[in-house]
Structures are given as C-alpha cells and as structure tokens.
Amino acid sequence: MREIETERLRLRGFQPGDLETYQATIYGDADVMRYLPGGQPRPIERTRDVLNFFIEHEQQHGFTVWAVVDKATGAFLGHCGLVYLNNDVEVEIAYAFGKAYWGQGFAPEAARACLRCGFEAAGLPYILAVAFPANLASQRVMQKIGMQYQGTTDRYYNAELVLYSASRDAWQPDSSPYKVKDVP
Ligand SMILES: CC(C)(COP(=O)(O)OP(=O)(O)OC[C@H]1O[C@@H](n2cnc3c(N)ncnc32)[C@H](O)[C@@H]1OP(=O)(O)O)[C@@H](O)C(=O)NCCC(=O)NCCS
C-alpha cells in the first residue's frame, strides 16, 4: 500500500475503523454532500461500501482515494485520491474535506500530491476531474493544481459536469514537500 506525505498532510489507506469518523465528516454532512453524487447525506451502510471499495481499489490498482489526516494532530480531515471512473479506463482525481477544514488549502495540497503520485508512481497518462458547474470551490482547486479546463460533459455520473484534465507530458512537479512510500 502507498502512503503520501505533504507539508501538513498524510494520505493513507482507509481502515475499517475510519468508518464512523468518515461518515460524520463527509457522507453524513449535508453541506459537504451538496455537490457530491446524490447531493445529500447517505446512510452509513453506503459509506461502509465506499470505504471497502477504496481499500479494494488500492489492492487492485496501486492507487485509490486515500484518507487524509493532519500530520501534526492525527485528525481525520477528509479524502483525496485517484479512482477509475465508471468506464474503468479513465482516472479521476476526487477530494472532499470536512467543513471545519475548508479554506485552508488542504484540498490543493493533497490533490497536487495525488497528481504527482498518479504520474510518477502509477504512470498514468492523464487524469481527469469533474464537478457540478455550481461547485466553484472545487473548480478553484482544479485550477490551483494546474489542471486545464476542457468544457462541459455529460459522460460521467449522469449529469452535466465541468471537465478538467492534466496530462503527464505537460505536467511538471513543483517544489512543495512530497514523499511517497510503500507500506505493508
Ligand atoms: C471543494 C473543497 C474540496 C475545497 O477544499 P479546500 O481545502 O477548502 O480548498 P481551498 O482551501 O483551496 O479553498 C477553496 C478555494 O475555492 C474558493 N471558493 C470557495 N467557495 C467559493 C465560491 N462559492 N465561489 C468562488 N470561489 C470559492 C476559495 O476562495 C479558495 O480559493 P482561493 O484560495 O483562491 O481563495 C471543499 O470545499 C469540499 O470538501 N467541499 C465539499 C466536497 C466537494 O464538493 N468535493 C469536490 C467534488 S467535485
């Protein structure tokens, strides 16, 4: 399994014991869920399925949506990572953070590291990002990490979404702290 460290964050694989905190921080919170698939809080059983899916995704592909924790305090902040879209061909970058942690640059810090891991460690040729048009905060994150606007698309999630992408050929790592390691 892979772990990624940035200046303030550790991205690590989800564990079954994260379930309650994950539900409270992300999938049970109406404000966080507003622009995520479904648009409203979900029951904890579905969160368990998502968590297990992310664990299996890493075992299968070597990358996934990871749990993001604060390196200094150990607090669970949210999730960020790389996951195959429905078509099993294209990979998207996904992120969601607890409301208490918005506006501190955590999403761009984590997402930048995930792009780097996707290109350098996983060798992906390109990575996509999608968001509801009204989700300006998410689009701002895409812009801040250097992804390119590609227009709108209805190819994913049965919705009209804005599409951004980054390609390995055009991408350059920046100098921000970044460590990736394999852990048992
Ligand atoms: C989207 C999200 C991940 C951003 O995370 P974050 O760690 O707060 O990101 P940042 O600290 O960089 O702040 C967001 C940026 O968007 C901007 N922003 C926030 N709300 C905005 C709005 N309504 N209109 C325009 N810009 C907005 C902020 O000003 C900031 O940009 P700046 O640094 O240039 O000022 C977070 O809001 C979140 O988890 N939302 C719920 C889940 C979600 O929507 N995930 C994405 C699904 S596609």
Coordinates of N, CA and C and ligand atoms in Angstrom, one line a residue:
M1 N 0.8 -1.2 0.0 CA 0.0 0.0 0.0 C 0.9 1.2 0.0
R2 N 0.3 2.3 -0.6 CA 1.1 3.5 -0.7 C 0.6 4.5 0.3
E3 N 1.6 5.3 0.8 CA 1.2 6.5 1.7 C 2.0 7.7 1.1
I4 N 1.3 8.8 1.2 CA 1.9 10.0 0.6 C 2.0 11.1 1.8
E5 N 3.1 11.7 1.9 CA 3.2 12.8 2.9 C 3.5 14.1 2.1
T6 N 2.8 15.2 2.6 CA 3.0 16.5 2.1 C 3.4 17.4 3.3
E7 N 3.5 18.7 3.1 CA 3.9 19.5 4.2 C 3.1 19.3 5.5
R8 N 1.8 19.3 5.3 CA 0.9 19.2 6.5 C 0.1 17.9 6.6
L9 N 0.1 17.1 5.6 CA -0.9 16.0 5.5 C -0.2 14.7 5.3
R10 N -0.9 13.7 5.7 CA -0.6 12.3 5.4 C -1.8 11.7 4.7
L11 N -1.6 11.1 3.6 CA -2.6 10.3 2.8 C -2.3 8.9 3.0
R12 N -3.2 8.2 3.6 CA -3.0 6.7 3.9 C -4.2 5.9 3.5
G13 N -4.1 4.6 3.4 CA -5.2 3.8 3.1 C -6.3 3.8 4.1
F14 N -7.5 3.8 3.7 CA -8.6 3.7 4.7 C -8.5 2.4 5.4
Q15 N -9.0 2.4 6.7 CA -9.1 1.2 7.5 C -10.6 1.1 8.0
P16 N -11.0 -0.1 8.3 CA -12.4 -0.3 8.7 C -12.8 0.6 9.9
G17 N -11.8 0.9 10.8 CA -12.0 1.7 12.0 C -12.2 3.2 11.6
D18 N -12.1 3.6 10.4 CA -12.3 5.0 10.0 C -13.8 5.3 9.8
L19 N -14.6 4.2 9.8 CA -16.0 4.4 9.3 C -16.8 5.5 10.0
E20 N -16.8 5.5 11.3 CA -17.7 6.4 12.0 C -17.2 7.9 11.7
T21 N -15.9 8.1 11.8 CA -15.4 9.4 11.5 C -15.6 9.9 10.1
Y22 N -15.5 8.9 9.2 CA -15.7 9.2 7.7 C -17.1 9.6 7.5
Q23 N -18.0 8.9 8.1 CA -19.5 9.2 8.0 C -19.8 10.6 8.6
A24 N -19.2 10.8 9.8 CA -19.5 12.1 10.4 C -18.9 13.3 9.7
T25 N -17.8 13.1 9.1 CA -17.0 14.2 8.5 C -17.5 14.5 7.1
I26 N -17.8 13.4 6.3 CA -18.1 13.6 4.9 C -19.5 13.2 4.5
Y27 N -19.8 11.9 4.6 CA -21.1 11.4 3.9 C -22.3 11.7 4.8
G28 N -22.2 12.0 6.0 CA -23.3 12.4 6.8 C -23.6 13.9 6.9
D29 N -22.8 14.7 6.3 CA -22.9 16.1 6.4 C -23.5 16.7 5.1
A30 N -24.6 17.4 5.3 CA -25.4 17.9 4.1 C -24.6 18.9 3.3
D31 N -23.8 19.8 4.0 CA -23.0 20.8 3.3 C -21.9 20.2 2.5
V32 N -21.3 19.2 3.0 CA -20.2 18.5 2.3 C -20.7 17.8 1.1
M33 N -22.0 17.2 1.3 CA -22.6 16.3 0.3 C -23.2 17.1 -0.9
R34 N -23.4 18.4 -0.7 CA -24.2 19.2 -1.6 C -23.8 18.9 -3.1
Y35 N -22.5 18.9 -3.4 CA -22.1 18.7 -4.8 C -21.4 17.4 -5.0
L36 N -21.6 16.4 -4.1 CA -21.1 15.0 -4.3 C -22.3 14.2 -4.9
P37 N -21.9 13.1 -5.6 CA -23.0 12.3 -6.2 C -24.2 12.0 -5.2
G38 N -25.4 12.2 -5.6 CA -26.6 12.0 -4.8 C -27.0 13.3 -4.1
G39 N -26.1 14.2 -3.8 CA -26.4 15.6 -3.4 C -26.9 15.7 -2.0
Q40 N -27.0 14.6 -1.2 CA -27.5 14.7 0.1 C -26.8 13.6 1.0
P41 N -26.9 13.7 2.3 CA -26.3 12.7 3.2 C -26.7 11.3 2.9
R42 N -25.8 10.3 3.1 CA -26.1 8.9 2.8 C -26.1 8.1 4.1
P43 N -26.8 7.0 4.1 CA -26.7 6.1 5.3 C -25.3 5.5 5.5
I44 N -24.9 5.2 6.7 CA -23.6 4.7 7.0 C -23.3 3.4 6.2
E45 N -24.3 2.6 5.9 CA -24.1 1.3 5.2 C -23.4 1.6 3.8
R46 N -23.8 2.7 3.2 CA -23.2 3.0 1.9 C -21.8 3.5 2.1
T47 N -21.6 4.3 3.2 CA -20.2 4.7 3.4 C -19.3 3.5 3.7
R48 N -19.8 2.5 4.3 CA -19.0 1.3 4.5 C -18.6 0.7 3.2
D49 N -19.6 0.6 2.2 CA -19.3 0.1 0.9 C -18.3 0.9 0.2
V50 N -18.4 2.3 0.3 CA -17.4 3.1 -0.4 C -16.0 2.9 0.2
L51 N -15.9 2.8 1.6 CA -14.7 2.6 2.2 C -14.0 1.3 1.8
N52 N -14.8 0.2 1.7 CA -14.3 -1.1 1.3 C -13.9 -1.0 -0.2
F53 N -14.7 -0.3 -1.0 CA -14.3 -0.2 -2.4 C -13.0 0.5 -2.5
F54 N -12.7 1.6 -1.7 CA -11.4 2.3 -1.8 C -10.3 1.3 -1.4
I55 N -10.5 0.5 -0.4 CA -9.5 -0.4 0.1 C -9.2 -1.4 -1.1
E56 N -10.2 -2.0 -1.7 CA -10.0 -2.9 -2.8 C -9.4 -2.3 -4.0
H57 N -9.8 -1.0 -4.3 CA -9.2 -0.3 -5.4 C -7.7 -0.2 -5.3
E58 N -7.2 0.1 -4.1 CA -5.8 0.2 -4.0 C -5.1 -1.2 -4.2
Q59 N -5.7 -2.2 -3.6 CA -5.1 -3.6 -3.8 C -5.1 -3.9 -5.3
Q60 N -6.1 -3.5 -6.0 CA -6.1 -3.9 -7.5 C -5.2 -3.0 -8.3
H61 N -5.2 -1.7 -8.0 CA -4.6 -0.8 -9.0 C -3.3 -0.1 -8.4
G62 N -3.1 -0.1 -7.1 CA -1.9 0.5 -6.6 C -2.2 2.0 -6.3
F63 N -3.3 2.5 -6.5 CA -3.7 3.8 -6.1 C -5.2 3.8 -5.8
T64 N -5.6 4.9 -5.1 CA -7.0 4.9 -4.6 C -7.4 6.3 -4.1
V65 N -8.6 6.4 -3.6 CA -8.9 7.6 -2.8 C -8.5 7.2 -1.3
W66 N -7.5 8.1 -0.8 CA -7.0 7.8 0.5 C -7.6 8.6 1.6
A67 N -7.5 8.2 2.8 CA -7.9 9.0 3.9 C -6.8 10.1 4.1
V68 N -7.2 11.3 4.4 CA -6.3 12.4 4.6 C -6.3 12.8 6.1
V69 N -5.1 12.7 6.7 CA -5.1 13.1 8.1 C -4.0 14.2 8.3
D70 N -4.3 15.0 9.3 CA -3.4 16.1 9.7 C -2.1 15.5 10.3
K71 N -1.0 15.7 9.8 CA 0.3 15.1 10.3 C 0.5 15.5 11.7
A72 N 0.2 16.7 12.1 CA 0.5 17.2 13.4 C -0.4 16.7 14.5
T73 N -1.7 16.6 14.2 CA -2.6 16.2 15.2 C -3.2 14.8 15.0
G74 N -3.0 14.2 13.9 CA -3.6 12.9 13.6 C -5.1 13.0 13.2
A75 N -5.7 14.2 13.2 CA -7.1 14.4 12.9 C -7.5 13.9 11.5
F76 N -8.6 13.2 11.3 CA -9.1 12.8 10.0 C -9.7 14.1 9.4
L77 N -9.3 14.5 8.2 CA -9.7 15.7 7.6 C -10.7 15.4 6.4
G78 N -10.5 14.3 5.7 CA -11.3 14.1 4.5 C -10.7 13.0 3.7
H79 N -11.0 13.0 2.4 CA -10.4 12.0 1.5 C -9.9 12.8 0.2
C80 N -8.9 12.1 -0.4 CA -8.4 12.7 -1.7 C -7.7 11.5 -2.4
G81 N -7.8 11.5 -3.7 CA -7.1 10.4 -4.4 C -7.6 10.2 -5.8
L82 N -7.2 9.1 -6.3 CA -7.3 8.7 -7.7 C -8.2 7.5 -7.8
V83 N -9.2 7.5 -8.7 CA -10.1 6.4 -8.8 C -10.6 6.3 -10.2
Y84 N -10.7 5.0 -10.7 CA -11.3 4.8 -12.0 C -12.7 5.3 -12.1
L85 N -13.0 6.0 -13.2 CA -14.4 6.4 -13.5 C -15.2 5.1 -13.9
N86 N -16.5 5.2 -14.1 CA -17.3 4.1 -14.4 C -16.8 3.2 -15.5
N87 N -16.1 3.9 -16.5 CA -15.7 3.1 -17.7 C -14.5 2.3 -17.5
D88 N -13.9 2.4 -16.2 CA -12.7 1.6 -15.9 C -11.5 1.9 -16.8
V89 N -11.5 3.0 -17.5 CA -10.4 3.3 -18.4 C -9.8 4.6 -17.9
E90 N -10.6 5.6 -17.6 CA -10.2 6.9 -17.2 C -10.1 7.1 -15.7
V91 N -9.1 7.8 -15.3 CA -9.0 8.0 -13.8 C -9.3 9.4 -13.5
E92 N -10.1 9.6 -12.4 CA -10.4 11.0 -11.9 C -9.7 11.2 -10.6
I93 N -9.4 12.5 -10.3 CA -9.0 12.9 -9.0 C -10.2 13.3 -8.2
A94 N -10.3 12.9 -7.0 CA -11.5 13.2 -6.2 C -11.0 13.7 -4.8
Y95 N -11.8 14.6 -4.3 CA -11.5 15.2 -2.9 C -12.7 15.7 -2.2
A96 N -12.7 15.5 -0.9 CA -13.8 16.1 -0.1 C -13.2 16.2 1.3
F97 N -13.4 17.4 1.9 CA -12.9 17.6 3.3 C -14.0 18.0 4.2
G98 N -13.9 17.7 5.5 CA -14.9 18.2 6.5 C -15.0 19.7 6.4
K99 N -16.2 20.2 6.7 CA -16.5 21.6 6.6 C -15.6 22.4 7.5
A100 N -15.2 21.9 8.7 CA -14.4 22.6 9.6 C -13.0 22.9 9.0
Y101 N -12.7 22.2 7.9 CA -11.3 22.2 7.4 C -11.2 23.0 6.1
W102 N -12.3 23.5 5.6 CA -12.3 24.2 4.3 C -11.5 25.5 4.4
G103 N -11.0 26.0 3.3 CA -10.4 27.3 3.2 C -9.0 27.4 3.7
Q104 N -8.4 26.2 4.0 CA -7.0 26.3 4.5 C -6.0 25.7 3.5
G105 N -6.5 25.5 2.3 CA -5.6 25.0 1.2 C -5.3 23.5 1.4
F106 N -6.1 22.7 2.2 CA -5.8 21.3 2.3 C -6.1 20.5 1.0
A107 N -7.2 20.9 0.3 CA -7.5 20.1 -0.9 C -6.5 20.3 -2.0
P108 N -6.0 21.5 -2.3 CA -5.0 21.6 -3.3 C -3.7 21.0 -2.9
E109 N -3.3 21.0 -1.6 CA -2.1 20.4 -1.1 C -2.2 18.9 -1.3
A110 N -3.3 18.3 -0.9 CA -3.4 16.8 -1.1 C -3.6 16.5 -2.6
A111 N -4.3 17.2 -3.3 CA -4.6 16.9 -4.7 C -3.3 17.0 -5.6
R112 N -2.5 18.0 -5.3 CA -1.3 18.2 -6.0 C -0.4 16.9 -5.9
A113 N -0.4 16.5 -4.6 CA 0.5 15.3 -4.3 C -0.1 14.0 -5.0
C114 N -1.5 14.0 -5.1 CA -2.1 12.8 -5.8 C -1.8 12.8 -7.3
L115 N -1.8 14.0 -7.9 CA -1.5 14.1 -9.3 C 0.0 13.6 -9.5
R116 N 0.9 14.1 -8.7 CA 2.3 13.7 -8.8 C 2.4 12.1 -8.6
C117 N 1.7 11.6 -7.7 CA 1.8 10.1 -7.5 C 1.2 9.4 -8.7
G118 N 0.1 10.0 -9.2 CA -0.5 9.3 -10.4 C 0.4 9.3 -11.6
F119 N 1.1 10.4 -11.8 CA 2.0 10.5 -13.0 C 3.3 9.8 -12.7
E120 N 3.9 10.0 -11.6 CA 5.3 9.4 -11.3 C 5.3 8.0 -10.9
A121 N 4.5 7.7 -9.9 CA 4.5 6.3 -9.3 C 3.6 5.4 -10.0
A122 N 2.4 5.9 -10.4 CA 1.4 5.0 -11.1 C 1.6 5.0 -12.6
G123 N 2.3 6.0 -13.2 CA 2.5 6.1 -14.6 C 1.2 6.4 -15.4
L124 N 0.3 7.0 -14.9 CA -1.0 7.3 -15.6 C -0.7 8.3 -16.7
P125 N -1.3 8.2 -17.9 CA -1.0 9.2 -19.0 C -1.7 10.5 -18.8
Y126 N -2.9 10.4 -18.2 CA -3.7 11.6 -17.9 C -4.7 11.4 -16.8
I127 N -5.1 12.5 -16.2 CA -6.0 12.4 -15.0 C -7.1 13.4 -15.2
L128 N -8.3 13.0 -15.0 CA -9.5 13.9 -15.2 C -10.0 14.4 -13.8
A129 N -10.8 15.5 -13.9 CA -11.5 16.0 -12.7 C -12.8 16.5 -13.2
V130 N -13.9 16.2 -12.5 CA -15.2 16.7 -12.8 C -15.9 17.3 -11.6
A131 N -16.8 18.3 -11.9 CA -17.5 18.9 -10.8 C -18.8 19.5 -11.4
F132 N -19.8 19.6 -10.5 CA -21.0 20.3 -10.9 C -20.6 21.8 -11.2
P133 N -21.2 22.4 -12.2 CA -20.8 23.8 -12.6 C -20.9 24.7 -11.4
A134 N -21.9 24.5 -10.5 CA -22.0 25.4 -9.3 C -20.9 25.3 -8.3
N135 N -20.2 24.2 -8.4 CA -19.2 23.9 -7.3 C -17.9 24.7 -7.7
L136 N -17.9 26.0 -7.4 CA -16.8 26.8 -7.8 C -15.6 26.5 -6.9
A137 N -15.8 26.1 -5.7 CA -14.6 25.8 -4.8 C -13.8 24.7 -5.4
S138 N -14.5 23.7 -5.8 CA -13.8 22.5 -6.4 C -13.1 22.9 -7.7
Q139 N -13.7 23.7 -8.5 CA -13.1 24.1 -9.8 C -11.8 25.0 -9.5
R140 N -11.9 25.8 -8.4 CA -10.8 26.6 -8.0 C -9.6 25.6 -7.6
V141 N -9.9 24.6 -6.9 CA -8.8 23.6 -6.6 C -8.2 23.0 -7.9
M142 N -9.0 22.7 -8.9 CA -8.5 22.2 -10.1 C -7.6 23.2 -10.8
Q143 N -8.0 24.4 -10.7 CA -7.1 25.5 -11.4 C -5.8 25.6 -10.6
K144 N -6.0 25.6 -9.2 CA -4.8 25.8 -8.4 C -3.7 24.7 -8.6
I145 N -4.2 23.5 -8.9 CA -3.2 22.4 -9.1 C -2.8 22.3 -10.6
G146 N -3.2 23.2 -11.4 CA -2.7 23.3 -12.7 C -3.4 22.4 -13.8
M147 N -4.7 22.0 -13.4 CA -5.4 21.2 -14.4 C -6.0 22.2 -15.4
Q148 N -6.3 21.7 -16.6 CA -6.8 22.5 -17.7 C -8.3 22.3 -17.9
Y149 N -9.0 23.4 -18.1 CA -10.5 23.3 -18.4 C -10.7 22.8 -19.8
Q150 N -11.6 21.8 -19.8 CA -11.9 21.1 -21.1 C -13.3 21.4 -21.6
G151 N -14.1 22.1 -20.8 CA -15.5 22.3 -21.2 C -16.5 21.5 -20.3
T152 N -17.7 21.3 -20.8 CA -18.6 20.5 -20.0 C -18.9 19.2 -20.7
T153 N -19.3 18.2 -19.9 CA -19.5 16.9 -20.4 C -20.7 16.2 -19.7
D154 N -21.4 15.3 -20.4 CA -22.4 14.5 -19.7 C -22.0 13.0 -19.7
R155 N -20.7 12.8 -19.9 CA -20.3 11.4 -20.0 C -20.2 10.7 -18.6
Y156 N -20.2 11.4 -17.5 CA -20.0 10.8 -16.2 C -21.1 11.1 -15.2
Y157 N -21.4 10.2 -14.4 CA -22.3 10.4 -13.2 C -23.7 10.8 -13.7
N158 N -24.1 10.6 -15.0 CA -25.4 11.0 -15.5 C -25.8 12.5 -15.2
A159 N -24.8 13.3 -15.3 CA -25.0 14.8 -15.1 C -24.2 15.6 -16.0
E160 N -24.6 16.9 -16.2 CA -23.8 17.8 -16.9 C -22.7 18.4 -16.0
L161 N -21.5 18.1 -16.3 CA -20.4 18.5 -15.3 C -19.3 19.2 -16.1
V162 N -18.6 20.1 -15.4 CA -17.4 20.7 -16.0 C -16.3 19.7 -15.9
L163 N -15.4 19.7 -16.9 CA -14.3 18.7 -17.0 C -13.0 19.4 -17.1
Y164 N -12.1 19.0 -16.2 CA -10.7 19.5 -16.3 C -9.8 18.2 -16.5
S165 N -8.6 18.5 -17.0 CA -7.7 17.3 -17.1 C -6.2 17.8 -17.0
A166 N -5.4 16.8 -16.7 CA -3.9 17.1 -16.6 C -3.3 15.9 -17.3
S167 N -2.2 16.2 -18.1 CA -1.6 15.1 -18.8 C -0.1 15.0 -18.3
R168 N 0.4 13.8 -18.3 CA 1.7 13.5 -17.8 C 2.7 14.3 -18.6
D169 N 2.5 14.3 -19.9 CA 3.5 15.0 -20.8 C 3.7 16.5 -20.5
A170 N 2.5 17.1 -20.1 CA 2.6 18.6 -19.9 C 2.8 19.0 -18.5
W171 N 2.8 18.0 -17.6 CA 2.8 18.3 -16.1 C 4.2 18.4 -15.6
Q172 N 4.4 19.3 -14.7 CA 5.7 19.5 -14.0 C 5.5 19.5 -12.5
P173 N 6.3 18.7 -11.8 CA 6.2 18.7 -10.3 C 6.6 20.1 -9.8
D174 N 6.0 20.6 -8.7 CA 6.5 21.8 -8.1 C 7.5 21.4 -6.9
S175 N 7.9 22.4 -6.2 CA 8.9 22.1 -5.1 C 8.3 21.9 -3.8
S176 N 7.0 21.7 -3.7 CA 6.3 21.5 -2.4 C 6.7 20.1 -1.8
P177 N 6.8 20.0 -0.5 CA 7.2 18.8 0.1 C 6.4 17.6 -0.3
Y178 N 7.0 16.5 -0.7 CA 6.2 15.3 -1.2 C 7.1 14.1 -1.0
K179 N 6.5 13.1 -0.3 CA 7.2 11.8 -0.1 C 6.1 10.7 -0.4
V180 N 6.5 9.8 -1.2 CA 5.6 8.6 -1.3 C 6.3 7.4 -0.9
K181 N 5.7 6.5 -0.1 CA 6.4 5.3 0.3 C 5.4 4.1 0.3
D182 N 6.0 2.9 0.1 CA 5.2 1.7 0.1 C 5.2 1.2 1.6
V183 N 4.0 0.9 2.1 CA 3.9 0.4 3.4 C 3.2 -1.0 3.4
P184 N 3.5 -1.9 4.3 CA 2.9 -3.2 4.2 C 1.4 -3.2 4.4
Ligands
LIG1 C1 -14.1 21.7 -2.7 C2 -13.2 21.5 -1.5 C3 -12.6 20.2 -1.5 C4 -12.2 22.6 -1.4 O1 -11.3 22.3 -0.4 P1 -10.5 23.4 0.4 O2 -9.4 22.7 1.2 O3 -11.4 24.3 1.2 O4 -9.8 24.3 -0.8 P2 -9.1 25.7 -0.6 O5 -8.7 26.0 0.8 O6 -8.2 25.8 -1.8 O7 -10.3 26.7 -0.9 C5 -11.2 26.7 -2.0 C6 -10.9 27.8 -3.0 O8 -12.1 28.0 -3.6 C7 -12.6 29.3 -3.4 N1 -14.0 29.3 -3.2 C8 -14.7 28.7 -2.2 N2 -16.0 28.9 -2.3 C9 -16.2 29.6 -3.5 C10 -17.3 30.1 -4.1 N3 -18.5 29.9 -3.7 N4 -17.1 30.8 -5.3 C11 -15.8 31.0 -5.7 N5 -14.7 30.5 -5.1 C12 -14.9 29.8 -4.0 C13 -11.8 29.8 -2.2 O9 -11.8 31.2 -2.1 C14 -10.5 29.1 -2.4 O10 -9.8 29.8 -3.4 P3 -8.6 30.8 -3.1 O11 -7.6 30.1 -2.3 O12 -8.1 31.2 -4.4 O13 -9.2 32.0 -2.3 C15 -14.1 21.6 -0.2 O14 -14.9 22.8 -0.2 C16 -15.0 20.4 0.0 O15 -14.6 19.4 0.6 N6 -16.3 20.6 -0.5 C17 -17.3 19.5 -0.4 C18 -17.0 18.3 -1.2 C19 -16.8 18.6 -2.7 O16 -17.5 19.4 -3.2 N7 -15.8 18.0 -3.3 C20 -15.5 18.2 -4.7 C21 -16.4 17.4 -5.6 S1 -16.1 17.7 -7.3

